[in-house]
PDB file of C-alpha atoms in Angstrom:
ATOM      1  CA  UNK A   1     -12.472 -20.454  -8.870  1.00 92.00           C
ATOM      2  CA  UNK A   2     -10.633 -17.143  -8.791  1.00 94.00           C
ATOM      3  CA  UNK A   3      -7.753 -16.414 -11.163  1.00 95.00           C
ATOM      4  CA  UNK A   4      -4.761 -14.326 -10.099  1.00 96.00           C
ATOM      5  CA  UNK A   5      -3.045 -12.623 -13.014  1.00 96.00           C
ATOM      6  CA  UNK A   6       0.584 -11.606 -13.053  1.00 94.00           C
ATOM      7  CA  UNK A   7       1.178  -7.874 -12.530  1.00 91.00           C
ATOM      8  CA  UNK A   8       1.676  -5.950 -15.778  1.00 88.00           C
ATOM      9  CA  UNK A   9       3.956  -2.915 -16.050  1.00 81.00           C
ATOM     10  CA  UNK A  10       1.378  -1.262 -18.335  1.00 78.00           C
ATOM     11  CA  UNK A  11      -1.504  -1.781 -15.930  1.00 77.00           C
ATOM     12  CA  UNK A  12      -2.832   1.321 -14.230  1.00 79.00           C
ATOM     13  CA  UNK A  13      -3.545   0.414 -10.624  1.00 88.00           C
ATOM     14  CA  UNK A  14      -6.371   2.286  -8.951  1.00 94.00           C
ATOM     15  CA  UNK A  15      -5.154   2.206  -5.325  1.00 97.00           C
ATOM     16  CA  UNK A  16      -1.674   1.469  -3.990  1.00 97.00           C
ATOM     17  CA  UNK A  17      -0.428   1.383  -0.402  1.00 98.00           C
ATOM     18  CA  UNK A  18       3.226   2.188   0.258  1.00 98.00           C
ATOM     19  CA  UNK A  19       4.545   0.570   3.446  1.00 97.00           C
ATOM     20  CA  UNK A  20       7.719   1.529   5.288  1.00 94.00           C
ATOM     21  CA  UNK A  21       9.952  -1.378   4.251  1.00 95.00           C
ATOM     22  CA  UNK A  22      12.475  -1.282   1.439  1.00 95.00           C
ATOM     23  CA  UNK A  23      11.507   1.398  -1.044  1.00 96.00           C
ATOM     24  CA  UNK A  24      10.447  -0.036  -4.440  1.00 96.00           C
ATOM     25  CA  UNK A  25      13.277  -0.361  -6.969  1.00 95.00           C
ATOM     26  CA  UNK A  26      11.933  -2.981  -9.388  1.00 95.00           C
ATOM     27  CA  UNK A  27      10.651  -1.340 -12.634  1.00 95.00           C
ATOM     28  CA  UNK A  28       7.205  -2.920 -12.202  1.00 95.00           C
ATOM     29  CA  UNK A  29       6.863  -1.774  -8.587  1.00 95.00           C
ATOM     30  CA  UNK A  30       8.047   1.722  -9.515  1.00 95.00           C
ATOM     31  CA  UNK A  31       5.606   1.893 -12.413  1.00 95.00           C
ATOM     32  CA  UNK A  32       2.716   1.034 -10.096  1.00 95.00           C
ATOM     33  CA  UNK A  33       3.920   3.582  -7.546  1.00 95.00           C
ATOM     34  CA  UNK A  34       4.234   6.363 -10.097  1.00 94.00           C
ATOM     35  CA  UNK A  35       1.083   5.658 -12.073  1.00 93.00           C
ATOM     36  CA  UNK A  36      -1.514   4.539  -9.538  1.00 95.00           C
ATOM     37  CA  UNK A  37      -4.555   6.799  -9.325  1.00 95.00           C
ATOM     38  CA  UNK A  38      -4.540   6.986  -5.523  1.00 97.00           C
ATOM     39  CA  UNK A  39      -1.569   6.457  -3.202  1.00 98.00           C
ATOM     40  CA  UNK A  40      -1.844   5.835   0.531  1.00 97.00           C
ATOM     41  CA  UNK A  41       1.359   5.993   2.582  1.00 96.00           C
ATOM     42  CA  UNK A  42       1.900   4.212   5.868  1.00 93.00           C
ATOM     43  CA  UNK A  43       3.213   7.193   7.810  1.00 86.00           C
ATOM     44  CA  UNK A  44       6.991   6.631   7.806  1.00 87.00           C
ATOM     45  CA  UNK A  45       7.003   5.630   4.119  1.00 92.00           C
ATOM     46  CA  UNK A  46       6.284   9.259   3.304  1.00 92.00           C
ATOM     47  CA  UNK A  47       9.807  10.253   4.326  1.00 89.00           C
ATOM     48  CA  UNK A  48      11.310   8.247   1.443  1.00 89.00           C
ATOM     49  CA  UNK A  49       8.556   9.103  -1.025  1.00 93.00           C
ATOM     50  CA  UNK A  50       9.373  12.809  -0.783  1.00 88.00           C
ATOM     51  CA  UNK A  51      12.715  12.062  -2.444  1.00 87.00           C
ATOM     52  CA  UNK A  52      10.732  11.318  -5.637  1.00 92.00           C
ATOM     53  CA  UNK A  53       8.329  13.349  -7.755  1.00 91.00           C
ATOM     54  CA  UNK A  54       5.305  11.369  -6.519  1.00 94.00           C
ATOM     55  CA  UNK A  55       3.196  12.785  -3.692  1.00 94.00           C
ATOM     56  CA  UNK A  56       0.840  10.860  -1.407  1.00 96.00           C
ATOM     57  CA  UNK A  57      -2.924  11.286  -1.578  1.00 97.00           C
ATOM     58  CA  UNK A  58      -3.327  10.167   2.036  1.00 97.00           C
ATOM     59  CA  UNK A  59      -1.040   9.337   4.954  1.00 95.00           C
ATOM     60  CA  UNK A  60      -2.325   6.816   7.499  1.00 95.00           C
ATOM     61  CA  UNK A  61      -0.909   5.499  10.764  1.00 89.00           C
ATOM     62  CA  UNK A  62       0.001   6.431  14.292  1.00 85.00           C
ATOM     63  CA  UNK A  63       2.545   8.904  12.831  1.00 82.00           C
ATOM     64  CA  UNK A  64       5.304   7.845  15.221  1.00 81.00           C
ATOM     65  CA  UNK A  65       7.786   7.595  12.329  1.00 82.00           C
ATOM     66  CA  UNK A  66       6.612  10.517  10.202  1.00 84.00           C
ATOM     67  CA  UNK A  67       9.132  13.355  10.243  1.00 87.00           C
ATOM     68  CA  UNK A  68       8.119  16.631  11.840  1.00 86.00           C
ATOM     69  CA  UNK A  69       8.695  18.387   8.527  1.00 88.00           C
ATOM     70  CA  UNK A  70       6.292  16.052   6.730  1.00 88.00           C
ATOM     71  CA  UNK A  71       3.729  16.269   9.515  1.00 88.00           C
ATOM     72  CA  UNK A  72       3.577  19.999   8.801  1.00 90.00           C
ATOM     73  CA  UNK A  73       3.816  19.713   5.004  1.00 92.00           C
ATOM     74  CA  UNK A  74       1.058  17.113   4.671  1.00 91.00           C
ATOM     75  CA  UNK A  75      -1.123  18.087   7.621  1.00 91.00           C
ATOM     76  CA  UNK A  76      -4.283  18.203   5.472  1.00 93.00           C
ATOM     77  CA  UNK A  77      -4.035  14.585   4.314  1.00 95.00           C
ATOM     78  CA  UNK A  78      -2.820  12.887   7.514  1.00 94.00           C
ATOM     79  CA  UNK A  79      -5.252  10.397   9.056  1.00 94.00           C
ATOM     80  CA  UNK A  80      -3.834   9.718  12.493  1.00 92.00           C
ATOM     81  CA  UNK A  81      -4.951   6.439  14.106  1.00 90.00           C
ATOM     82  CA  UNK A  82      -3.257   6.109  17.502  1.00 84.00           C
ATOM     83  CA  UNK A  83      -4.438   2.607  18.525  1.00 84.00           C
ATOM     84  CA  UNK A  84      -1.689  -0.001  18.776  1.00 83.00           C
ATOM     85  CA  UNK A  85      -3.684  -3.214  18.227  1.00 87.00           C
ATOM     86  CA  UNK A  86      -2.880  -3.124  14.496  1.00 91.00           C
ATOM     87  CA  UNK A  87       0.144  -2.021  12.500  1.00 93.00           C
ATOM     88  CA  UNK A  88       0.230   0.881  10.054  1.00 93.00           C
ATOM     89  CA  UNK A  89      -0.320  -1.392   7.040  1.00 96.00           C
ATOM     90  CA  UNK A  90      -3.584  -2.697   8.471  1.00 96.00           C
ATOM     91  CA  UNK A  91      -4.616   0.844   9.347  1.00 95.00           C
ATOM     92  CA  UNK A  92      -4.005   1.840   5.719  1.00 96.00           C
ATOM     93  CA  UNK A  93      -5.968  -1.130   4.354  1.00 97.00           C
ATOM     94  CA  UNK A  94      -8.917  -0.381   6.635  1.00 96.00           C
ATOM     95  CA  UNK A  95      -8.780   3.281   5.609  1.00 97.00           C
ATOM     96  CA  UNK A  96      -9.046   2.230   1.957  1.00 97.00           C
ATOM     97  CA  UNK A  97     -11.921  -0.167   2.665  1.00 97.00           C
ATOM     98  CA  UNK A  98     -13.906   2.596   4.388  1.00 96.00           C
ATOM     99  CA  UNK A  99     -13.569   4.620   1.189  1.00 95.00           C
ATOM    100  CA  UNK A 100     -14.880   1.736  -0.878  1.00 96.00           C
ATOM    101  CA  UNK A 101     -11.457   0.938  -2.336  1.00 97.00           C
ATOM    102  CA  UNK A 102     -11.285  -2.844  -2.618  1.00 95.00           C
ATOM    103  CA  UNK A 103      -8.622  -3.457  -5.261  1.00 96.00           C
ATOM    104  CA  UNK A 104      -5.360  -2.797  -3.457  1.00 97.00           C
ATOM    105  CA  UNK A 105      -1.697  -3.189  -4.386  1.00 98.00           C
ATOM    106  CA  UNK A 106       0.755  -3.113  -1.485  1.00 98.00           C
ATOM    107  CA  UNK A 107       4.305  -1.922  -2.135  1.00 98.00           C
ATOM    108  CA  UNK A 108       7.342  -1.591   0.135  1.00 97.00           C
ATOM    109  CA  UNK A 109       6.082  -4.084   2.709  1.00 98.00           C
ATOM    110  CA  UNK A 110       9.213  -6.277   2.876  1.00 97.00           C
ATOM    111  CA  UNK A 111      12.838  -5.730   3.799  1.00 93.00           C
ATOM    112  CA  UNK A 112      14.382  -3.991   6.811  1.00 91.00           C
ATOM    113  CA  UNK A 113      13.221  -5.763   9.996  1.00 93.00           C
ATOM    114  CA  UNK A 114      12.414  -9.425   9.408  1.00 96.00           C
ATOM    115  CA  UNK A 115       9.584  -9.504  11.954  1.00 95.00           C
ATOM    116  CA  UNK A 116       7.818  -6.684  10.111  1.00 93.00           C
ATOM    117  CA  UNK A 117       8.264  -8.521   6.804  1.00 96.00           C
ATOM    118  CA  UNK A 118       6.798 -11.797   8.091  1.00 96.00           C
ATOM    119  CA  UNK A 119       3.906 -10.016   9.775  1.00 95.00           C
ATOM    120  CA  UNK A 120       3.069  -7.968   6.676  1.00 97.00           C
ATOM    121  CA  UNK A 121       3.064 -11.002   4.383  1.00 98.00           C
ATOM    122  CA  UNK A 122       0.877 -13.047   6.746  1.00 97.00           C
ATOM    123  CA  UNK A 123      -1.625 -10.190   6.928  1.00 97.00           C
ATOM    124  CA  UNK A 124      -2.648 -10.888   3.323  1.00 98.00           C
ATOM    125  CA  UNK A 125      -4.801 -13.704   4.676  1.00 97.00           C
ATOM    126  CA  UNK A 126      -6.511 -11.225   7.010  1.00 96.00           C
ATOM    127  CA  UNK A 127      -7.368  -8.865   4.154  1.00 97.00           C
ATOM    128  CA  UNK A 128      -8.434 -11.334   1.450  1.00 96.00           C
ATOM    129  CA  UNK A 129     -12.068 -11.697   2.539  1.00 95.00           C
ATOM    130  CA  UNK A 130     -12.677  -7.953   2.340  1.00 96.00           C
ATOM    131  CA  UNK A 131     -10.663  -6.919  -0.726  1.00 96.00           C
ATOM    132  CA  UNK A 132      -8.625  -8.064  -3.710  1.00 96.00           C
ATOM    133  CA  UNK A 133      -5.099  -7.494  -2.399  1.00 97.00           C
ATOM    134  CA  UNK A 134      -1.701  -8.258  -3.886  1.00 97.00           C
ATOM    135  CA  UNK A 135       1.708  -7.495  -2.420  1.00 98.00           C
ATOM    136  CA  UNK A 136       4.398  -6.639  -4.934  1.00 98.00           C
ATOM    137  CA  UNK A 137       8.032  -6.637  -3.867  1.00 97.00           C
ATOM    138  CA  UNK A 138      11.229  -6.011  -5.783  1.00 96.00           C
ATOM    139  CA  UNK A 139      11.388  -9.745  -6.533  1.00 97.00           C
ATOM    140  CA  UNK A 140       7.868 -11.095  -6.952  1.00 98.00           C
ATOM    141  CA  UNK A 141       4.213 -11.015  -5.947  1.00 98.00           C
ATOM    142  CA  UNK A 142       2.370 -12.480  -2.926  1.00 98.00           C
ATOM    143  CA  UNK A 143      -1.346 -13.364  -2.816  1.00 98.00           C
ATOM    144  CA  UNK A 144      -3.422 -14.734   0.033  1.00 98.00           C
ATOM    145  CA  UNK A 145      -5.978 -17.437  -0.803  1.00 98.00           C
ATOM    146  CA  UNK A 146      -8.492 -19.490   1.132  1.00 97.00           C
ATOM    147  CA  UNK A 147      -9.965 -21.701  -1.579  1.00 98.00           C
ATOM    148  CA  UNK A 148      -8.998 -23.361  -4.855  1.00 98.00           C
ATOM    149  CA  UNK A 149      -7.336 -20.739  -7.075  1.00 98.00           C
ATOM    150  CA  UNK A 150      -5.828 -20.417 -10.555  1.00 98.00           C
ATOM    151  CA  UNK A 151      -2.607 -18.450 -11.105  1.00 98.00           C
ATOM    152  CA  UNK A 152      -1.244 -16.960 -14.304  1.00 98.00           C
ATOM    153  CA  UNK A 153       2.372 -18.026 -14.682  1.00 98.00           C
ATOM    154  CA  UNK A 154       5.067 -19.034 -17.167  1.00 98.00           C
ATOM    155  CA  UNK A 155       7.157 -22.164 -17.585  1.00 98.00           C
ATOM    156  CA  UNK A 156      10.058 -22.099 -15.156  1.00 98.00           C
ATOM    157  CA  UNK A 157       8.596 -19.460 -12.838  1.00 98.00           C
ATOM    158  CA  UNK A 158       9.647 -20.016  -9.230  1.00 98.00           C
ATOM    159  CA  UNK A 159       6.690 -20.617  -6.917  1.00 98.00           C
ATOM    160  CA  UNK A 160       6.430 -21.012  -3.146  1.00 98.00           C
ATOM    161  CA  UNK A 161       3.447 -21.840  -0.948  1.00 98.00           C
ATOM    162  CA  UNK A 162       3.161 -20.913   2.724  1.00 98.00           C
ATOM    163  CA  UNK A 163       0.317 -22.672   4.538  1.00 97.00           C
ATOM    164  CA  UNK A 164      -1.257 -20.739   7.387  1.00 96.00           C
ATOM    165  CA  UNK A 165      -3.749 -23.520   8.133  1.00 97.00           C
ATOM    166  CA  UNK A 166      -3.045 -27.265   8.177  1.00 95.00           C
ATOM    167  CA  UNK A 167      -5.394 -28.157   5.338  1.00 96.00           C
ATOM    168  CA  UNK A 168      -5.235 -30.590   2.417  1.00 98.00           C
ATOM    169  CA  UNK A 169      -3.372 -29.160  -0.590  1.00 98.00           C
ATOM    170  CA  UNK A 170      -3.154 -30.390  -4.189  1.00 98.00           C
ATOM    171  CA  UNK A 171      -1.317 -28.670  -7.035  1.00 98.00           C
ATOM    172  CA  UNK A 172      -1.620 -28.791 -10.815  1.00 98.00           C
ATOM    173  CA  UNK A 173       1.190 -27.737 -13.218  1.00 98.00           C
ATOM    174  CA  UNK A 174       3.924 -27.484 -10.602  1.00 98.00           C
ATOM    175  CA  UNK A 175       7.183 -29.360 -11.156  1.00 98.00           C
ATOM    176  CA  UNK A 176       7.101 -30.995  -7.720  1.00 98.00           C
ATOM    177  CA  UNK A 177       3.530 -32.221  -7.630  1.00 98.00           C
ATOM    178  CA  UNK A 178       1.551 -31.919  -4.420  1.00 98.00           C
ATOM    179  CA  UNK A 179      -1.165 -34.537  -3.956  1.00 98.00           C
ATOM    180  CA  UNK A 180      -3.461 -34.199  -0.954  1.00 98.00           C
ATOM    181  CA  UNK A 181      -0.675 -33.096   1.375  1.00 98.00           C
ATOM    182  CA  UNK A 182      -0.988 -31.382   4.731  1.00 98.00           C
ATOM    183  CA  UNK A 183       1.947 -29.082   5.496  1.00 97.00           C
ATOM    184  CA  UNK A 184       2.887 -28.422   9.108  1.00 96.00           C
ATOM    185  CA  UNK A 185       5.598 -25.791   8.636  1.00 95.00           C
ATOM    186  CA  UNK A 186       6.046 -22.824   6.294  1.00 95.00           C
ATOM    187  CA  UNK A 187       9.161 -24.138   4.551  1.00 96.00           C
ATOM    188  CA  UNK A 188       7.635 -27.417   3.433  1.00 97.00           C
ATOM    189  CA  UNK A 189       5.880 -26.178   0.256  1.00 98.00           C
ATOM    190  CA  UNK A 190       8.455 -23.629  -0.870  1.00 98.00           C
ATOM    191  CA  UNK A 191      10.865 -23.575  -3.842  1.00 98.00           C
ATOM    192  CA  UNK A 192       8.645 -25.153  -6.466  1.00 98.00           C
ATOM    193  CA  UNK A 193       8.392 -24.299 -10.174  1.00 98.00           C
ATOM    194  CA  UNK A 194       5.616 -23.755 -12.692  1.00 98.00           C
ATOM    195  CA  UNK A 195       5.523 -25.993 -15.752  1.00 98.00           C
ATOM    196  CA  UNK A 196       2.961 -24.035 -17.759  1.00 98.00           C
ATOM    197  CA  UNK A 197       1.379 -20.626 -18.346  1.00 98.00           C
ATOM    198  CA  UNK A 198      -0.885 -21.250 -15.370  1.00 98.00           C
ATOM    199  CA  UNK A 199      -1.093 -23.453 -12.290  1.00 98.00           C
ATOM    200  CA  UNK A 200      -3.831 -24.360  -9.830  1.00 98.00           C
ATOM    201  CA  UNK A 201      -3.745 -24.767  -6.072  1.00 98.00           C
ATOM    202  CA  UNK A 202      -6.582 -26.777  -4.505  1.00 98.00           C
ATOM    203  CA  UNK A 203      -7.132 -25.964  -0.842  1.00 97.00           C
ATOM    204  CA  UNK A 204      -9.808 -24.989   1.655  1.00 96.00           C
ATOM    205  CA  UNK A 205      -7.363 -23.400   4.100  1.00 97.00           C
ATOM    206  CA  UNK A 206      -5.536 -20.096   4.227  1.00 98.00           C
ATOM    207  CA  UNK A 207      -2.333 -19.925   2.251  1.00 98.00           C
ATOM    208  CA  UNK A 208       0.161 -17.396   0.882  1.00 98.00           C
ATOM    209  CA  UNK A 209       1.248 -17.983  -2.724  1.00 98.00           C
ATOM    210  CA  UNK A 210       4.463 -16.380  -3.996  1.00 98.00           C
ATOM    211  CA  UNK A 211       5.431 -16.060  -7.656  1.00 98.00           C
ATOM    212  CA  UNK A 212       8.888 -14.728  -8.462  1.00 98.00           C
ATOM    213  CA  UNK A 213       9.264 -12.304 -11.379  1.00 95.00           C
TER     214      UNK A 213
END
């Protein structure tokens, strides 16, 4: 059973991916952005990053939203992938996997257009078999799981589950206990609460787990 720890502001993340949603403003997200060893930008995210002191190590995407100025400035680190079957976030994840980078923290993937936000969150279940991936927003952390998993938490932490597959789910240490339930819509397992310093989700289907900060 895999355990998912809560992000720590003092942790030094190896690889982070900055997507082109709302720019990180939470202190934890900013700490990861500023201190990660290797930063990959989905192309348009570079335009906001250049307003900070942090520079990208690689820029990945179809480059349709990368400014002309930044296309010139960062020409040596741009990895242009023109195909349109995947979005820029998936292109960035695949780029990292080809380099052997399998512990990934995604930042800036929510906000702005709602369809982009929903798509980016659901993609965690596409990535989870190939890498350890977490998505950190300004409000919490998302993880994709496909089997029984243990989560570090704290009493009173707000927790939501989003079931991709209609599989049997059981929870331990959540305020509103779930006992062998099958959820048929995303809203049905949201707005729960941890009652301990950890909780367990039993499942054999794909699911997104959200823990608020």
